[in-house]
CSV table of C-alpha atoms (C1' of nucleotides) in Angstrom, one decimal:
chain,number,residue,atom,x,y,z
X,1,MET,CA,0.0,0.0,0.0
X,2,ASN,CA,1.5,3.3,-1.1
X,3,GLU,CA,0.9,5.8,1.7
X,4,SER,CA,2.1,8.8,-0.3
X,5,ALA,CA,-0.6,8.3,-2.8
X,6,GLN,CA,-3.1,8.6,0.0
X,7,SER,CA,-2.0,11.9,1.3
X,8,GLN,CA,-2.0,14.7,-1.2
X,9,PRO,CA,-1.7,18.3,-0.1
X,10,VAL,CA,-4.9,20.3,-0.7
X,11,ALA,CA,-4.6,23.9,-1.5
X,12,VAL,CA,-7.3,26.3,-0.4
X,13,ARG,CA,-7.8,28.8,-3.2
X,14,PRO,CA,-9.8,31.8,-2.0
X,15,ASP,CA,-12.3,32.0,-4.9
X,16,VAL,CA,-12.7,28.2,-5.2
X,17,TRP,CA,-13.2,27.8,-1.5
X,18,THR,CA,-15.6,30.7,-1.2
X,19,ALA,CA,-17.7,29.4,-4.1
X,20,ALA,CA,-17.8,25.9,-2.6
X,21,VAL,CA,-19.0,27.2,0.7
X,22,ARG,CA,-21.7,29.3,-1.0
X,23,ARG,CA,-22.8,26.2,-2.8
X,24,ALA,CA,-22.8,24.2,0.4
X,25,TRP,CA,-24.9,26.9,2.1
X,26,GLN,CA,-27.4,26.9,-0.8
X,27,SER,CA,-27.9,23.2,-0.7
X,28,ALA,CA,-28.3,23.3,3.0
X,29,GLY,CA,-31.0,25.8,2.7
X,30,LEU,CA,-29.0,28.5,4.4
X,31,ARG,CA,-29.3,32.1,3.2
X,32,ILE,CA,-26.4,33.8,1.5
X,33,THR,CA,-26.2,37.2,3.1
X,34,GLU,CA,-23.9,40.1,2.9
X,35,PRO,CA,-22.5,39.7,6.4
X,36,ARG,CA,-21.8,36.0,5.7
X,37,GLU,CA,-20.0,36.9,2.5
X,38,ARG,CA,-17.9,39.3,4.4
X,39,VAL,CA,-17.0,36.6,6.9
X,40,LEU,CA,-15.9,34.3,4.1
X,41,ALA,CA,-13.8,37.0,2.5
X,42,ALA,CA,-12.1,37.8,5.8
X,43,ILE,CA,-11.3,34.1,6.5
X,44,VAL,CA,-9.5,33.6,3.2
X,45,ARG,CA,-7.5,36.7,3.8
X,46,PHE,CA,-5.8,34.9,6.7
X,47,ARG,CA,-2.7,33.0,5.8
X,48,THR,CA,-2.2,31.5,9.3
X,49,PRO,CA,-4.6,30.2,12.0
X,50,PHE,CA,-6.8,32.9,13.5
X,51,SER,CA,-9.0,33.2,16.5
X,52,ALA,CA,-12.7,34.1,16.5
X,53,GLU,CA,-11.8,37.4,18.1
X,54,GLN,CA,-9.2,38.1,15.4
X,55,LEU,CA,-11.7,37.4,12.8
X,56,TYR,CA,-14.1,39.7,14.4
X,57,ALA,CA,-11.5,42.4,14.5
X,58,GLU,CA,-11.2,42.2,10.7
X,59,LEU,CA,-14.9,42.8,10.4
X,60,PRO,CA,-15.8,46.2,12.0
X,61,GLU,CA,-19.0,46.4,10.1
X,62,THR,CA,-20.3,43.0,11.1
X,63,GLY,CA,-21.8,42.1,14.5
X,64,ARG,CA,-19.8,40.0,16.9
X,65,ALA,CA,-22.7,37.4,17.1
X,66,THR,CA,-22.8,37.0,13.4
X,67,VAL,CA,-19.1,36.4,13.2
X,68,TYR,CA,-19.2,33.8,15.9
X,69,ARG,CA,-22.3,32.1,14.6
X,70,THR,CA,-20.9,31.9,11.1
X,71,LEU,CA,-17.6,30.6,12.2
X,72,GLU,CA,-19.2,28.0,14.3
X,73,GLN,CA,-21.4,26.9,11.3
X,74,LEU,CA,-18.3,26.6,9.1
X,75,HIS,CA,-16.4,24.7,11.7
X,76,THR,CA,-19.1,22.1,12.4
X,77,THR,CA,-19.6,21.6,8.7
X,78,GLY,CA,-15.8,21.2,8.1
X,79,TRP,CA,-15.2,24.3,6.0
X,80,VAL,CA,-13.0,25.6,8.8
X,81,ALA,CA,-10.7,23.4,10.8
X,82,ARG,CA,-9.4,23.9,14.3
X,83,ILE,CA,-5.6,23.9,14.6
X,84,HIS,CA,-4.2,22.9,18.0
X,85,ALA,CA,-0.9,24.7,18.1
X,86,GLN,CA,1.9,23.1,20.0
X,87,GLY,CA,1.6,24.4,23.5
X,88,GLY,CA,0.0,27.5,22.2
X,89,GLU,CA,-3.4,28.9,21.3
X,90,ASP,CA,-5.8,27.1,19.1
X,91,GLY,CA,-6.8,28.7,15.8
X,92,TYR,CA,-9.0,28.2,12.8
X,93,VAL,CA,-8.1,27.8,9.1
X,94,ALA,CA,-10.1,27.5,6.0
X,95,SER,CA,-10.3,23.8,5.1
X,96,TYR,CA,-12.6,21.3,3.3
X,97,PRO,CA,-15.1,18.9,4.7
X,98,GLY,CA,-13.9,15.3,5.2
X,99,HIS,CA,-10.9,13.7,6.7
X,100,MET,CA,-8.0,16.1,6.7
X,101,HIS,CA,-4.7,16.4,8.5
X,102,HIS,CA,-2.7,19.6,9.0
X,103,LEU,CA,1.0,20.3,8.9
X,104,VAL,CA,1.8,23.6,10.6
X,105,CYS,CA,4.9,25.6,10.3
X,106,THR,CA,6.1,26.4,13.8
X,107,ASN,CA,7.9,29.5,12.5
X,108,CYS,CA,5.5,31.3,10.2
X,109,GLY,CA,2.3,29.5,11.0
X,110,ALA,CA,1.6,28.4,7.5
X,111,VAL,CA,-0.7,25.4,7.3
X,112,VAL,CA,-0.6,22.6,4.7
X,113,ILE,CA,-3.7,20.5,4.5
X,114,PHE,CA,-3.7,16.8,3.6
X,115,GLU,CA,-6.5,14.9,2.3
X,116,GLY,CA,-6.9,11.2,2.9
X,117,CYS,CA,-5.4,9.3,5.7
X,118,VAL,CA,-1.9,8.2,6.3
X,119,VAL,CA,-2.4,6.3,9.5
X,120,ASP,CA,-4.9,3.6,8.6
X,121,ALA,CA,-2.4,0.9,9.0
X,122,LEU,CA,-1.4,2.2,12.4
X,123,VAL,CA,-5.0,2.3,13.4
X,124,ASP,CA,-5.4,-1.3,12.6
X,125,GLU,CA,-2.3,-2.1,14.5
X,126,LEU,CA,-3.5,-0.2,17.6
X,127,ALA,CA,-6.9,-1.7,17.4
X,128,ARG,CA,-5.4,-5.1,17.5
X,129,GLN,CA,-3.2,-4.2,20.5
X,130,THR,CA,-5.9,-2.6,22.5
X,131,SER,CA,-9.5,-3.8,23.0
X,132,PHE,CA,-10.7,-0.5,21.5
X,133,ALA,CA,-12.8,-0.3,18.3
X,134,ILE,CA,-11.0,2.7,16.8
X,135,GLU,CA,-13.4,5.0,15.0
X,136,GLY,CA,-11.4,8.1,14.3
X,137,HIS,CA,-8.3,10.1,15.0
X,138,LEU,CA,-6.7,13.5,15.1
X,139,LEU,CA,-3.3,14.0,13.6
X,140,GLN,CA,-1.5,17.3,13.3
X,141,LEU,CA,2.2,17.7,12.4
X,142,TYR,CA,4.5,20.5,13.3
X,143,GLY,CA,7.7,21.6,11.5
X,144,ARG,CA,9.4,24.2,9.4
X,145,CYS,CA,8.2,24.9,6.0
X,146,GLU,CA,10.5,25.2,3.0
X,147,ARG,CA,10.9,28.9,3.5
X,148,CYS,CA,11.5,28.8,7.2
X,149,ARG,CA,13.9,25.9,7.6
V,1,MET,CA,10.6,-2.2,12.7
V,2,ASN,CA,8.0,-3.5,15.0
V,3,GLU,CA,5.5,-0.8,15.7
V,4,SER,CA,3.6,-2.6,18.4
V,5,ALA,CA,6.8,-2.8,20.5
V,6,GLN,CA,7.0,0.9,20.4
V,7,SER,CA,3.6,1.7,21.7
V,8,GLN,CA,2.8,0.2,25.0
V,9,PRO,CA,-0.2,1.4,27.0
V,10,VAL,CA,0.8,3.3,30.2
V,11,ALA,CA,-1.4,3.0,33.2
V,12,VAL,CA,-1.6,5.9,35.6
V,13,ARG,CA,-1.8,4.5,39.1
V,14,PRO,CA,-3.0,7.1,41.6
V,15,ASP,CA,-0.3,6.5,44.2
V,16,VAL,CA,2.5,5.9,41.8
V,17,TRP,CA,1.6,9.0,39.8
V,18,THR,CA,1.2,11.2,42.9
V,19,ALA,CA,4.5,10.1,44.3
V,20,ALA,CA,6.2,10.7,41.0
V,21,VAL,CA,4.9,14.2,40.8
V,22,ARG,CA,5.9,14.9,44.3
V,23,ARG,CA,9.4,13.8,43.5
V,24,ALA,CA,9.5,15.9,40.4
V,25,TRP,CA,8.4,18.9,42.4
V,26,GLN,CA,11.1,18.3,44.9
V,27,SER,CA,13.9,18.1,42.3
V,28,ALA,CA,12.5,21.2,40.6
V,29,GLY,CA,12.8,23.0,43.9
V,30,LEU,CA,9.1,23.5,44.2
V,31,ARG,CA,7.4,23.4,47.6
V,32,ILE,CA,5.1,20.5,48.5
V,33,THR,CA,2.1,22.2,50.1
V,34,GLU,CA,-1.2,20.9,51.4
V,35,PRO,CA,-3.2,22.8,48.7
V,36,ARG,CA,-1.0,21.2,46.0
V,37,GLU,CA,-1.5,17.8,47.5
V,38,ARG,CA,-5.2,18.3,47.4
V,39,VAL,CA,-5.0,19.2,43.7
V,40,LEU,CA,-3.1,16.0,43.0
V,41,ALA,CA,-5.6,13.9,44.9
V,42,ALA,CA,-8.5,15.4,43.1
V,43,ILE,CA,-6.9,14.9,39.7
V,44,VAL,CA,-6.4,11.2,40.2
V,45,ARG,CA,-10.0,10.8,41.3
V,46,PHE,CA,-11.1,11.7,37.8
V,47,ARG,CA,-11.4,8.8,35.4
V,48,THR,CA,-12.2,10.9,32.4
V,49,PRO,CA,-11.0,14.2,31.0
V,50,PHE,CA,-11.8,17.2,33.2
V,51,SER,CA,-11.8,20.9,32.9
V,52,ALA,CA,-10.0,23.4,35.1
V,53,GLU,CA,-13.4,24.5,36.5
V,54,GLN,CA,-14.5,20.9,37.2
V,55,LEU,CA,-11.3,20.4,39.1
V,56,TYR,CA,-11.9,23.6,41.1
V,57,ALA,CA,-15.4,22.4,41.8
V,58,GLU,CA,-13.9,19.3,43.5
V,59,LEU,CA,-11.7,21.5,45.7
V,60,PRO,CA,-14.0,23.8,47.8
V,61,GLU,CA,-11.3,24.4,50.3
V,62,THR,CA,-8.7,25.4,47.8
V,63,GLY,CA,-8.4,28.8,46.1
V,64,ARG,CA,-9.3,29.1,42.4
V,65,ALA,CA,-5.9,30.6,41.6
V,66,THR,CA,-4.0,27.8,43.3
V,67,VAL,CA,-6.0,25.2,41.3
V,68,TYR,CA,-5.4,27.0,38.0
V,69,ARG,CA,-1.7,27.6,38.8
V,70,THR,CA,-1.0,24.1,39.9
V,71,LEU,CA,-2.9,22.6,36.9
V,72,GLU,CA,-0.9,24.8,34.5
V,73,GLN,CA,2.4,23.8,36.2
V,74,LEU,CA,1.5,20.1,35.8
V,75,HIS,CA,0.4,20.6,32.2
V,76,THR,CA,3.6,22.4,31.1
V,77,THR,CA,5.7,19.7,32.7
V,78,GLY,CA,3.8,16.9,31.1
V,79,TRP,CA,2.2,15.4,34.3
V,80,VAL,CA,-1.2,16.4,32.9
V,81,ALA,CA,-2.0,16.1,29.2
V,82,ARG,CA,-4.6,18.0,27.3
V,83,ILE,CA,-7.2,15.9,25.4
V,84,HIS,CA,-8.9,17.4,22.4
V,85,ALA,CA,-12.2,15.6,22.3
V,86,GLN,CA,-13.8,15.1,18.9
V,87,GLY,CA,-15.9,18.1,18.2
V,88,GLY,CA,-16.3,18.7,21.9
V,89,GLU,CA,-14.6,20.4,24.8
V,90,ASP,CA,-11.0,19.9,25.7
V,91,GLY,CA,-10.1,18.3,28.9
V,92,TYR,CA,-7.1,17.3,31.0
V,93,VAL,CA,-6.0,13.9,32.2
V,94,ALA,CA,-3.1,12.7,34.5
V,95,SER,CA,-0.3,11.6,32.3
V,96,TYR,CA,3.5,11.3,32.3
V,97,PRO,CA,6.1,13.6,30.8
V,98,GLY,CA,7.5,12.6,27.4
V,99,HIS,CA,6.0,11.7,24.1
V,100,MET,CA,2.6,10.3,24.6
V,101,HIS,CA,-0.5,9.6,22.6
V,102,HIS,CA,-4.0,9.2,23.8
V,103,LEU,CA,-6.8,6.9,22.9
V,104,VAL,CA,-10.2,8.2,24.0
V,105,CYS,CA,-13.4,6.3,24.4
V,106,THR,CA,-16.2,8.3,22.7
V,107,ASN,CA,-18.7,6.7,24.9
V,108,CYS,CA,-17.4,6.7,28.5
V,109,GLY,CA,-14.5,9.1,28.1
V,110,ALA,CA,-11.9,6.6,29.3
V,111,VAL,CA,-8.4,7.5,28.1
V,112,VAL,CA,-5.6,5.0,27.4
V,113,ILE,CA,-2.1,6.5,27.2
V,114,PHE,CA,0.5,5.2,24.9
V,115,GLU,CA,4.2,5.8,25.4
V,116,GLY,CA,6.5,5.9,22.4
V,117,CYS,CA,5.7,6.9,19.0
V,118,VAL,CA,3.9,4.9,16.4
V,119,VAL,CA,4.1,7.4,13.5
V,120,ASP,CA,7.8,8.0,13.0
V,121,ALA,CA,7.8,6.1,9.7
V,122,LEU,CA,4.9,8.2,8.5
V,123,VAL,CA,6.6,11.4,9.5
V,124,ASP,CA,9.6,10.4,7.4
V,125,GLU,CA,7.3,9.7,4.5
V,126,LEU,CA,5.6,13.1,4.8
V,127,ALA,CA,8.8,15.0,5.3
V,128,ARG,CA,9.9,13.5,2.0
V,129,GLN,CA,6.7,14.5,0.2
V,130,THR,CA,6.6,18.0,1.5
V,131,SER,CA,9.4,20.5,1.9
V,132,PHE,CA,8.8,20.6,5.6
V,133,ALA,CA,11.3,19.7,8.2
V,134,ILE,CA,8.9,17.9,10.5
V,135,GLU,CA,9.7,18.4,14.2
V,136,GLY,CA,6.7,17.0,16.1
V,137,HIS,CA,3.1,15.9,16.0
V,138,LEU,CA,-0.1,15.5,17.8
V,139,LEU,CA,-2.0,12.2,17.5
V,140,GLN,CA,-5.1,11.3,19.4
V,141,LEU,CA,-7.4,8.3,18.6
V,142,TYR,CA,-11.1,7.9,19.2
V,143,GLY,CA,-13.0,4.8,19.6
V,144,ARG,CA,-15.0,2.5,21.9
V,145,CYS,CA,-13.3,0.8,24.7
V,146,GLU,CA,-13.8,-2.9,25.4
V,147,ARG,CA,-16.7,-2.2,27.8
V,148,CYS,CA,-18.5,0.2,25.6
V,149,ARG,CA,-18.3,-1.5,22.2
G,1,DG,C1',13.8,34.0,58.7
G,2,DT,C1',13.1,34.0,53.9
G,3,DC,C1',10.8,33.8,50.1
G,4,DA,C1',7.7,30.9,47.5
G,5,DC,C1',2.9,29.9,47.8
G,6,DT,C1',-2.0,30.8,48.9
G,7,DG,C1',-6.4,32.8,48.4
G,8,DC,C1',-9.5,36.4,48.1
G,9,DA,C1',-11.7,39.5,45.2
G,10,DA,C1',-11.5,42.1,41.2
G,11,DA,C1',-10.4,42.5,36.5
G,12,DA,C1',-10.0,40.8,32.1
G,13,DG,C1',-11.2,38.3,28.0
G,14,DG,C1',-13.7,35.5,25.2
G,15,DT,C1',-18.2,33.5,23.9
G,16,DT,C1',-23.2,33.2,24.2
G,17,DT,C1',-27.9,34.9,24.4
G,18,DG,C1',-32.4,37.7,24.1
G,19,DC,C1',-34.9,40.2,21.2
G,20,DA,C1',-36.5,43.7,18.0
G,21,DA,C1',-35.4,45.1,13.4
G,22,DC,C1',-34.1,43.6,8.9
G,23,DG,C1',-33.9,41.4,4.3
G,24,DG,C1',-33.1,37.1,1.3
G,25,DA,C1',-35.8,33.8,-1.3
D,1,DT,C1',-44.8,37.8,2.8
D,2,DC,C1',-42.4,34.7,5.7
D,3,DC,C1',-39.0,33.2,8.4
D,4,DG,C1',-34.1,32.9,8.8
D,5,DT,C1',-30.6,36.3,9.9
D,6,DT,C1',-28.5,40.4,12.0
D,7,DG,C1',-26.6,43.3,15.5
D,8,DC,C1',-26.7,45.5,19.7
D,9,DA,C1',-26.0,45.1,24.5
D,10,DA,C1',-26.1,42.5,28.4
D,11,DA,C1',-25.1,38.3,30.6
D,12,DC,C1',-22.1,34.5,31.3
D,13,DC,C1',-18.2,31.8,32.1
D,14,DT,C1',-13.6,30.9,32.4
D,15,DT,C1',-9.1,32.4,33.3
D,16,DT,C1',-5.7,35.8,35.0
D,17,DT,C1',-3.8,39.2,38.1
D,18,DG,C1',-2.6,42.1,42.4
D,19,DC,C1',-1.4,41.9,46.8
D,20,DA,C1',-1.4,41.0,51.7
D,21,DG,C1',-1.0,37.1,54.7
D,22,DT,C1',0.8,32.4,55.3
D,23,DG,C1',3.7,28.5,55.8
D,24,DA,C1',7.4,25.2,53.8
D,25,DC,C1',12.1,24.5,54.1
DNA sequence: GTCACTGCAAAAGGTTTGCAACGGA
DNA sequence: TCCGTTGCAAACCTTTTGCAGTGAC
């Protein structure tokens, strides 16, 4: 089994991502409003993980509640992922629904997203060792990106 | 390379863990006080991840600041680990310093701790694929424990 | 005796909620 | 028009901080 074939980096292109979210909102019966559009635009402007409060700070003309509610909606549907920084603060990044892993640069904060799963074999191994029926996992990697090493 | 040999479950036995923390405090030059002892005792009574506020609630005779400060000290030194529950709240569990992974039961909240690292090979693989110099990672697994499946 | 630790109480900071007005579909 | 959405402001909750008193070594 070739693991590298299972884990391809996924780029989040602002326009593509925004359009995809809009489509997801439509098919979910959610309304596409101007405040929500502003939230999407602000999210894709971030190049590193951001907090809810930082996102709100970028949106002076949008209500705090709207920012928090929209962010929560995007998070629960997978369009925004939560990054657990090493020993630091958690943050959010634009992502895609489904099973993703994140590689975070400890220097500049850049995040590379991986689709597909590289640890299935290990999960099987651990399931055998323990008496657990393993259902899911969280994997995040930390390092230095090409520019920062 | 035998991965199973590298990942043995580590049990946290209340008395052993408490004694080990006490020893660590001593060699770090920290004072062993009654409030701190109470915090240790309360931590080992939890069988599932707990929040700072939950810990404080178990310690009516101890000041909030002391609970938070002691918990933080234990967390930064690795005697308490932070668990990122799937889509839920984060929590703390007694653990041991060093590189550990956690397997969490999504039903009862029980946590199994693994020492050693099961993903080194994958890290090498990903380092080759990306231009990142990978330095660390976070891996948590979710499933159903023997009792709950 | 010294100095780290404690605990109160207040401040700070982030997130949630109620509700009247608004505006997409 | 209808009903989901917005935004304000207040409430809420968790965590941090200042500081005088306390107690471990």
